[in-house]
mmCIF file of C-alpha atoms in Angstrom:
data_model
loop_
_atom_site.group_PDB
_atom_site.id
_atom_site.type_symbol
_atom_site.label_atom_id
_atom_site.label_comp_id
_atom_site.label_asym_id
_atom_site.label_seq_id
_atom_site.Cartn_x
_atom_site.Cartn_y
_atom_site.Cartn_z
ATOM 1 C CA UNK A 250 177.403 289.756 37.917
ATOM 2 C CA UNK A 251 180.832 288.081 37.498
ATOM 3 C CA UNK A 252 182.720 287.411 34.326
ATOM 4 C CA UNK A 253 182.032 284.060 32.648
ATOM 5 C CA UNK A 254 184.084 282.058 30.285
ATOM 6 C CA UNK A 255 181.383 280.950 27.920
ATOM 7 C CA UNK A 256 181.509 281.929 24.362
ATOM 8 C CA UNK A 257 179.773 285.026 23.383
ATOM 9 C CA UNK A 258 179.258 286.136 27.099
ATOM 10 C CA UNK A 259 180.585 289.317 28.683
ATOM 11 C CA UNK A 260 180.280 290.355 32.259
ATOM 12 C CA UNK A 261 178.225 293.216 33.382
ATOM 13 C CA UNK A 262 180.449 293.688 36.484
ATOM 14 C CA UNK A 263 181.974 296.686 34.915
ATOM 15 C CA UNK A 264 178.589 298.365 35.227
ATOM 16 C CA UNK A 265 178.279 300.046 38.617
ATOM 17 C CA UNK A 266 175.098 299.277 40.478
ATOM 18 C CA UNK A 267 174.177 302.935 40.317
ATOM 19 C CA UNK A 268 174.629 303.190 36.485
ATOM 20 C CA UNK A 269 172.642 299.967 35.947
ATOM 21 C CA UNK A 270 169.841 301.161 38.218
ATOM 22 C CA UNK A 271 169.840 304.604 36.501
ATOM 23 C CA UNK A 272 169.696 302.965 33.013
ATOM 24 C CA UNK A 273 166.721 300.774 34.052
ATOM 25 C CA UNK A 274 164.906 303.483 36.027
ATOM 26 C CA UNK A 275 165.014 305.738 33.051
ATOM 27 C CA UNK A 276 162.729 303.215 31.308
ATOM 28 C CA UNK A 277 160.879 301.975 34.273
ATOM 29 C CA UNK A 278 157.533 303.085 33.099
ATOM 30 C CA UNK A 279 157.706 300.996 29.972
ATOM 31 C CA UNK A 280 155.543 301.436 26.963
ATOM 32 C CA UNK A 281 151.813 301.999 27.520
ATOM 33 C CA UNK A 282 149.521 298.851 26.780
ATOM 34 C CA UNK A 283 147.917 300.792 23.993
ATOM 35 C CA UNK A 284 151.186 301.202 22.156
ATOM 36 C CA UNK A 285 152.728 297.881 22.602
ATOM 37 C CA UNK A 286 153.083 296.415 19.041
ATOM 38 C CA UNK A 287 154.764 293.458 20.508
ATOM 39 C CA UNK A 288 151.427 291.866 21.295
ATOM 40 C CA UNK A 289 150.698 291.197 17.630
ATOM 41 C CA UNK A 290 154.137 291.508 16.175
ATOM 42 C CA UNK A 291 155.916 288.133 15.241
ATOM 43 C CA UNK A 292 158.278 287.041 17.938
ATOM 44 C CA UNK A 293 161.833 288.314 17.634
ATOM 45 C CA UNK A 294 165.179 286.732 17.594
ATOM 46 C CA UNK A 295 167.812 289.136 18.716
ATOM 47 C CA UNK A 296 171.268 287.496 18.659
ATOM 48 C CA UNK A 297 172.532 289.377 21.834
ATOM 49 C CA UNK A 298 170.352 288.928 24.915
ATOM 50 C CA UNK A 299 170.393 290.515 28.433
ATOM 51 C CA UNK A 300 169.419 288.059 31.091
ATOM 52 C CA UNK A 301 168.049 289.545 34.372
ATOM 53 C CA UNK A 302 168.712 288.217 37.791
ATOM 54 C CA UNK A 303 166.899 289.233 40.936
ATOM 55 C CA UNK A 304 170.128 289.209 42.775
ATOM 56 C CA UNK A 305 169.697 286.265 45.225
ATOM 57 C CA UNK A 306 171.426 282.918 44.952
ATOM 58 C CA UNK A 307 168.693 280.962 43.105
ATOM 59 C CA UNK A 308 167.827 283.735 40.672
ATOM 60 C CA UNK A 309 171.657 284.054 39.935
ATOM 61 C CA UNK A 310 172.001 280.291 39.392
ATOM 62 C CA UNK A 311 168.966 280.262 36.935
ATOM 63 C CA UNK A 312 170.289 283.240 35.121
ATOM 64 C CA UNK A 313 173.708 281.655 34.701
ATOM 65 C CA UNK A 314 172.090 278.433 33.381
ATOM 66 C CA UNK A 315 170.004 280.407 30.941
ATOM 67 C CA UNK A 316 173.096 282.338 29.691
ATOM 68 C CA UNK A 317 175.110 279.117 29.166
ATOM 69 C CA UNK A 318 172.264 277.323 27.218
ATOM 70 C CA UNK A 319 171.788 280.407 25.107
ATOM 71 C CA UNK A 320 175.450 280.820 24.643
ATOM 72 C CA UNK A 321 175.651 277.182 23.354
ATOM 73 C CA UNK A 322 172.792 277.969 21.019
ATOM 74 C CA UNK A 323 174.763 280.695 19.415
ATOM 75 C CA UNK A 324 173.524 283.783 21.136
ATOM 76 C CA UNK A 325 175.586 286.444 22.811
ATOM 77 C CA UNK A 326 174.505 287.046 26.409
ATOM 78 C CA UNK A 327 175.193 289.317 29.387
ATOM 79 C CA UNK A 328 173.587 289.106 32.888
ATOM 80 C CA UNK A 329 172.407 292.124 34.750
ATOM 81 C CA UNK A 330 171.392 291.868 38.424
ATOM 82 C CA UNK A 331 168.413 294.078 39.526
ATOM 83 C CA UNK A 332 166.997 293.221 42.783
ATOM 84 C CA UNK A 333 163.816 295.182 42.434
ATOM 85 C CA UNK A 334 160.882 293.704 40.346
ATOM 86 C CA UNK A 335 159.369 297.235 40.202
ATOM 87 C CA UNK A 336 162.381 298.020 38.125
ATOM 88 C CA UNK A 337 163.288 294.895 36.145
ATOM 89 C CA UNK A 338 159.812 293.996 35.052
ATOM 90 C CA UNK A 339 159.213 297.336 33.195
ATOM 91 C CA UNK A 340 162.739 297.010 31.735
ATOM 92 C CA UNK A 341 161.713 293.484 30.481
ATOM 93 C CA UNK A 342 158.705 295.128 28.757
ATOM 94 C CA UNK A 343 160.899 297.847 27.295
ATOM 95 C CA UNK A 344 163.544 295.471 25.978
ATOM 96 C CA UNK A 345 166.304 296.677 28.293
ATOM 97 C CA UNK A 346 166.249 293.147 29.688
ATOM 98 C CA UNK A 347 165.238 290.219 27.386
ATOM 99 C CA UNK A 348 164.908 287.215 29.640
ATOM 100 C CA UNK A 349 164.264 286.689 33.435
ATOM 101 C CA UNK A 350 163.608 283.455 35.522
ATOM 102 C CA UNK A 351 160.365 284.012 37.361
ATOM 103 C CA UNK A 352 157.887 282.189 39.574
ATOM 104 C CA UNK A 353 154.526 281.521 38.056
ATOM 105 C CA UNK A 354 152.059 282.232 40.719
ATOM 106 C CA UNK A 355 154.035 285.104 42.379
ATOM 107 C CA UNK A 356 154.512 286.811 38.953
ATOM 108 C CA UNK A 357 150.938 286.286 37.868
ATOM 109 C CA UNK A 358 149.747 288.021 41.087
ATOM 110 C CA UNK A 359 152.281 290.842 40.688
ATOM 111 C CA UNK A 360 151.058 291.543 37.065
ATOM 112 C CA UNK A 361 147.488 291.280 38.175
ATOM 113 C CA UNK A 362 148.081 293.878 40.921
ATOM 114 C CA UNK A 363 149.837 296.110 38.420
ATOM 115 C CA UNK A 364 147.046 295.942 35.966
ATOM 116 C CA UNK A 365 144.042 295.845 38.321
ATOM 117 C CA UNK A 366 145.277 297.509 41.480
ATOM 118 C CA UNK A 367 146.812 296.210 44.728
ATOM 119 C CA UNK A 368 143.333 295.026 45.999
ATOM 120 C CA UNK A 369 142.700 292.829 42.998
ATOM 121 C CA UNK A 370 141.768 289.251 44.003
ATOM 122 C CA UNK A 371 144.795 286.879 43.494
ATOM 123 C CA UNK A 372 144.949 284.938 40.303
ATOM 124 C CA UNK A 373 147.828 282.621 41.326
ATOM 125 C CA UNK A 374 146.661 279.278 42.736
ATOM 126 C CA UNK A 375 147.838 275.908 43.762
ATOM 127 C CA UNK A 376 146.659 274.609 40.297
ATOM 128 C CA UNK A 377 149.484 275.068 37.741
ATOM 129 C CA UNK A 378 147.281 275.165 34.668
ATOM 130 C CA UNK A 379 144.980 277.770 36.176
ATOM 131 C CA UNK A 380 147.958 279.770 37.270
ATOM 132 C CA UNK A 381 149.707 279.579 33.874
ATOM 133 C CA UNK A 382 146.586 280.646 32.015
ATOM 134 C CA UNK A 383 146.233 283.712 34.246
ATOM 135 C CA UNK A 384 149.888 284.608 33.906
ATOM 136 C CA UNK A 385 149.969 284.397 30.172
ATOM 137 C CA UNK A 386 146.741 286.426 29.740
ATOM 138 C CA UNK A 387 148.307 289.080 31.937
ATOM 139 C CA UNK A 388 151.714 288.907 30.342
ATOM 140 C CA UNK A 389 150.721 289.090 26.618
ATOM 141 C CA UNK A 390 149.441 292.655 26.551
ATOM 142 C CA UNK A 391 152.651 293.782 27.879
ATOM 143 C CA UNK A 392 154.677 292.203 25.163
ATOM 144 C CA UNK A 393 155.839 289.352 27.380
ATOM 145 C CA UNK A 394 155.896 285.671 26.591
ATOM 146 C CA UNK A 395 155.859 283.004 29.291
ATOM 147 C CA UNK A 396 157.542 279.842 28.381
ATOM 148 C CA UNK A 397 156.366 276.413 29.720
ATOM 149 C CA UNK A 398 157.267 275.677 33.350
ATOM 150 C CA UNK A 399 159.763 272.797 34.103
ATOM 151 C CA UNK A 400 159.730 270.409 37.059
ATOM 152 C CA UNK A 401 161.321 272.784 39.618
ATOM 153 C CA UNK A 402 159.213 274.700 41.993
ATOM 154 C CA UNK A 403 160.068 277.037 44.747
ATOM 155 C CA UNK A 404 157.065 277.568 47.046
ATOM 156 C CA UNK A 405 156.529 278.579 50.571
ATOM 157 C CA UNK A 406 157.190 275.648 52.868
ATOM 158 C CA UNK A 407 157.248 274.892 56.507
ATOM 159 C CA UNK A 408 159.973 273.014 58.501
ATOM 160 C CA UNK A 409 160.256 271.728 61.971
ATOM 161 C CA UNK A 410 163.292 270.187 63.825
ATOM 162 C CA UNK A 411 164.103 266.700 62.901
ATOM 163 C CA UNK A 412 163.863 265.635 66.680
ATOM 164 C CA UNK A 413 160.340 267.260 66.904
ATOM 165 C CA UNK A 414 159.223 265.435 63.795
ATOM 166 C CA UNK A 415 160.590 262.087 64.923
ATOM 167 C CA UNK A 416 159.021 262.572 68.495
ATOM 168 C CA UNK A 417 155.620 263.185 67.092
ATOM 169 C CA UNK A 418 155.692 261.105 64.007
ATOM 170 C CA UNK A 419 155.311 264.128 61.594
ATOM 171 C CA UNK A 420 155.855 263.870 57.948
ATOM 172 C CA UNK A 421 153.165 266.216 56.623
ATOM 173 C CA UNK A 422 151.291 269.365 57.665
ATOM 174 C CA UNK A 423 148.304 267.123 58.040
ATOM 175 C CA UNK A 424 150.084 265.011 60.617
ATOM 176 C CA UNK A 425 150.873 268.216 62.611
ATOM 177 C CA UNK A 426 147.284 269.326 62.473
ATOM 178 C CA UNK A 427 146.000 265.883 63.574
ATOM 179 C CA UNK A 428 148.572 265.967 66.405
ATOM 180 C CA UNK A 429 146.873 268.946 68.033
ATOM 181 C CA UNK A 430 150.211 270.429 69.108
ATOM 182 C CA UNK A 431 150.518 274.126 69.989
ATOM 183 C CA UNK A 432 152.805 275.718 67.351
ATOM 184 C CA UNK A 433 154.681 278.927 67.618
ATOM 185 C CA UNK A 434 155.644 279.878 64.023
ATOM 186 C CA UNK A 435 158.803 281.841 63.061
ATOM 187 C CA UNK A 436 157.826 283.832 59.948
ATOM 188 C CA UNK A 437 157.327 287.410 58.620
ATOM 189 C CA UNK A 438 155.040 289.891 60.032
ATOM 190 C CA UNK A 439 152.576 289.465 57.096
ATOM 191 C CA UNK A 440 152.108 285.812 57.957
ATOM 192 C CA UNK A 441 149.146 286.587 60.299
ATOM 193 C CA UNK A 442 147.097 287.831 57.315
ATOM 194 C CA UNK A 443 148.256 286.010 54.298
ATOM 195 C CA UNK A 444 145.875 283.080 53.296
ATOM 196 C CA UNK A 445 148.792 280.736 52.584
ATOM 197 C CA UNK A 446 150.415 281.232 56.060
ATOM 198 C CA UNK A 447 148.732 281.334 59.374
ATOM 199 C CA UNK A 448 145.178 281.521 58.181
ATOM 200 C CA UNK A 449 145.731 278.811 55.760
ATOM 201 C CA UNK A 450 147.417 276.566 58.234
ATOM 202 C CA UNK A 451 144.518 276.884 60.614
ATOM 203 C CA UNK A 452 141.868 276.454 57.898
ATOM 204 C CA UNK A 453 143.314 273.864 55.677
ATOM 205 C CA UNK A 454 145.243 271.699 58.231
ATOM 206 C CA UNK A 455 143.720 272.600 61.540
ATOM 207 C CA UNK A 456 147.069 273.538 63.002
ATOM 208 C CA UNK A 457 147.004 275.383 66.328
ATOM 209 C CA UNK A 458 149.163 278.446 65.680
ATOM 210 C CA UNK A 459 149.548 280.126 69.111
ATOM 211 C CA UNK A 460 151.719 282.941 67.872
ATOM 212 C CA UNK A 461 153.770 284.260 64.865
ATOM 213 C CA UNK A 462 157.343 284.984 65.921
ATOM 214 C CA UNK A 463 158.329 287.887 63.402
ATOM 215 C CA UNK A 464 161.810 286.601 62.513
ATOM 216 C CA UNK A 465 161.319 286.768 58.836
ATOM 217 C CA UNK A 466 161.080 284.104 56.061
ATOM 218 C CA UNK A 467 163.793 281.466 56.251
ATOM 219 C CA UNK A 468 166.217 283.768 58.040
ATOM 220 C CA UNK A 469 169.027 282.336 60.192
ATOM 221 C CA UNK A 470 167.416 283.863 63.316
ATOM 222 C CA UNK A 471 164.096 281.978 62.436
ATOM 223 C CA UNK A 472 165.786 278.691 61.905
ATOM 224 C CA UNK A 473 167.740 279.051 65.068
ATOM 225 C CA UNK A 474 164.551 279.654 66.957
ATOM 226 C CA UNK A 475 163.147 276.384 65.804
ATOM 227 C CA UNK A 476 166.487 274.622 66.295
ATOM 228 C CA UNK A 477 166.674 275.619 69.958
ATOM 229 C CA UNK A 478 162.914 274.969 70.635
ATOM 230 C CA UNK A 479 161.833 278.637 71.083
ATOM 231 C CA UNK A 480 159.556 278.143 68.103
ATOM 232 C CA UNK A 481 158.241 274.857 66.678
ATOM 233 C CA UNK A 482 157.998 275.690 63.051
ATOM 234 C CA UNK A 483 159.582 278.047 60.488
ATOM 235 C CA UNK A 484 158.282 279.404 57.245
ATOM 236 C CA UNK A 485 160.896 278.912 54.512
ATOM 237 C CA UNK A 486 160.957 277.586 50.921
ATOM 238 C CA UNK A 487 161.068 274.269 49.093
ATOM 239 C CA UNK A 488 164.569 275.004 47.841
ATOM 240 C CA UNK A 489 165.961 276.222 50.982
ATOM 241 C CA UNK A 490 169.680 274.880 51.025
ATOM 242 C CA UNK A 491 170.585 275.299 54.730
ATOM 243 C CA UNK A 492 167.865 273.236 56.534
ATOM 244 C CA UNK A 493 170.298 270.397 57.354
ATOM 245 C CA UNK A 494 172.633 272.817 59.018
ATOM 246 C CA UNK A 495 169.925 273.611 61.588
ATOM 247 C CA UNK A 496 168.696 270.048 62.010
ATOM 248 C CA UNK A 497 165.369 270.921 60.224
ATOM 249 C CA UNK A 498 163.052 269.030 57.915
ATOM 250 C CA UNK A 499 160.224 270.136 55.628
ATOM 251 C CA UNK A 500 156.719 268.857 56.425
ATOM 252 C CA UNK A 501 154.836 268.072 53.035
ATOM 253 C CA UNK A 502 152.177 270.294 51.963
ATOM 254 C CA UNK A 503 149.915 267.317 51.365
ATOM 255 C CA UNK A 504 146.611 269.310 50.836
ATOM 256 C CA UNK A 505 148.261 271.725 48.421
ATOM 257 C CA UNK A 506 147.824 274.986 50.301
ATOM 258 C CA UNK A 507 150.673 276.743 48.521
ATOM 259 C CA UNK A 508 150.510 278.446 45.216
ATOM 260 C CA UNK A 509 152.085 276.877 42.001
ATOM 261 C CA UNK A 510 155.348 278.871 41.967
ATOM 262 C CA UNK A 511 157.031 276.778 39.349
ATOM 263 C CA UNK A 512 159.988 278.366 37.761
ATOM 264 C CA UNK A 513 159.307 279.864 34.234
ATOM 265 C CA UNK A 514 161.363 281.869 31.841
ATOM 266 C CA UNK A 515 159.640 285.123 30.857
ATOM 267 C CA UNK A 516 160.960 286.946 27.720
ATOM 268 C CA UNK A 517 160.415 290.110 25.828
ATOM 269 C CA UNK A 518 158.489 288.698 22.781
ATOM 270 C CA UNK A 519 159.765 291.270 20.306
ATOM 271 C CA UNK A 520 163.359 290.394 21.113
ATOM 272 C CA UNK A 521 163.527 286.797 22.450
ATOM 273 C CA UNK A 522 160.209 285.121 21.715
ATOM 274 C CA UNK A 523 161.482 283.046 18.794
ATOM 275 C CA UNK A 524 162.040 279.307 18.482
ATOM 276 C CA UNK A 525 165.693 279.490 19.105
ATOM 277 C CA UNK A 526 165.419 280.919 22.627
ATOM 278 C CA UNK A 527 162.404 278.733 23.371
ATOM 279 C CA UNK A 528 164.259 275.485 22.310
ATOM 280 C CA UNK A 529 167.436 276.541 24.260
ATOM 281 C CA UNK A 530 165.734 277.168 27.496
ATOM 282 C CA UNK A 531 163.283 274.185 27.246
ATOM 283 C CA UNK A 532 166.295 271.818 27.455
ATOM 284 C CA UNK A 533 166.502 272.754 31.163
ATOM 285 C CA UNK A 534 162.861 271.923 31.813
ATOM 286 C CA UNK A 535 163.277 268.145 31.374
ATOM 287 C CA UNK A 536 166.103 267.889 33.986
ATOM 288 C CA UNK A 537 166.031 270.559 36.692
ATOM 289 C CA UNK A 538 163.943 269.438 39.768
ATOM 290 C CA UNK A 539 163.171 271.142 43.038
ATOM 291 C CA UNK A 540 165.734 268.797 44.766
ATOM 292 C CA UNK A 541 168.361 269.688 42.139
ATOM 293 C CA UNK A 542 167.786 273.452 42.770
ATOM 294 C CA UNK A 543 168.084 273.133 46.541
ATOM 295 C CA UNK A 544 171.356 271.207 46.009
ATOM 296 C CA UNK A 545 172.710 273.913 43.727
ATOM 297 C CA UNK A 546 171.707 276.648 46.265
ATOM 298 C CA UNK A 547 173.511 274.757 48.885
ATOM 299 C CA UNK A 548 176.742 274.549 46.910
ATOM 300 C CA UNK A 549 176.688 278.391 46.580
ATOM 301 C CA UNK A 550 175.316 279.356 49.982
ATOM 302 C CA UNK A 551 177.104 276.765 52.177
ATOM 303 C CA UNK A 552 180.077 275.739 50.115
ATOM 304 C CA UNK A 553 180.783 279.337 48.961
ATOM 305 C CA UNK A 554 181.226 278.361 45.327
ATOM 306 C CA UNK A 555 180.517 280.808 42.428
ATOM 307 C CA UNK A 556 177.107 280.517 40.814
ATOM 308 C CA UNK A 557 178.654 280.350 37.211
ATOM 309 C CA UNK A 558 180.811 277.450 38.165
ATOM 310 C CA UNK A 559 177.994 275.563 39.920
ATOM 311 C CA UNK A 560 175.619 276.242 36.952
ATOM 312 C CA UNK A 561 178.150 274.997 34.345
ATOM 313 C CA UNK A 562 178.985 271.879 36.377
ATOM 314 C CA UNK A 563 175.269 271.066 36.753
ATOM 315 C CA UNK A 564 174.428 271.550 32.973
ATOM 316 C CA UNK A 565 177.533 269.472 31.973
ATOM 317 C CA UNK A 566 176.504 266.634 34.346
ATOM 318 C CA UNK A 567 173.092 266.537 32.597
ATOM 319 C CA UNK A 568 174.741 266.603 29.049
ATOM 320 C CA UNK A 569 173.300 270.011 28.191
ATOM 321 C CA UNK A 570 176.668 271.627 27.515
#
């Protein structure tokens, strides 16, 4: 990540990607569940914390906001970008990384598959309480603490062109199902099998998906295909910052098909599970919304501003710095 001016913060940019990955890979197996004393040990309060970012805009922004809030609370911080969850999650267990922004349902399912095998039934669900209960149950034996979710959620979402929505009076996915329109969907290959994509759209909303156009999730090519009428709908996310550029609008998931992917801080309990970190990061929960996060993403992706500057400006605007 890039250097930051905040007190107590130093950049990890001096670390090469290869060196960082090598350091994390060396501990990628993490301690065994049988030997993890952090499950019962009191929560720790290390004064220097490494914050992990998954390397995409939103994760970078969240990591920067976490760092700034922790800096203000008197901690020294650094940010390390590791794009592979298979590497950064074991590093989190092992204390090489102390804090990461995660997504409740996705992380719950990931930990569940890690613990119970890739064919284990999903534990993430559209219900936030159910999802958080499952996530915390899976995280605790690994020495991880999951803080409370805030208001911001980054779920799968579906967008159509603004002209298409206006022509057919569409505001929700239920409206699209009732309209009976044939829909070619721009999405990833896996959409044809995943219950929250094509099968769920058919079952929950009665949408007539005629084909899945394998252009990826929220890619430029996928959005252009909807913009020019080749496809009618695109799979993206609720915090997509570029929809306006393509003349697209989201259709509301009014029957709650998508999982509760609320943003949650996850910490190594033995190093960062104490009240100081909890209080510092909880301050973001009361202000950051899904719309805010989409706007922040737009400032980085479309306006080409640096994540650290956008994060600082936002926190200052909310009187958190």
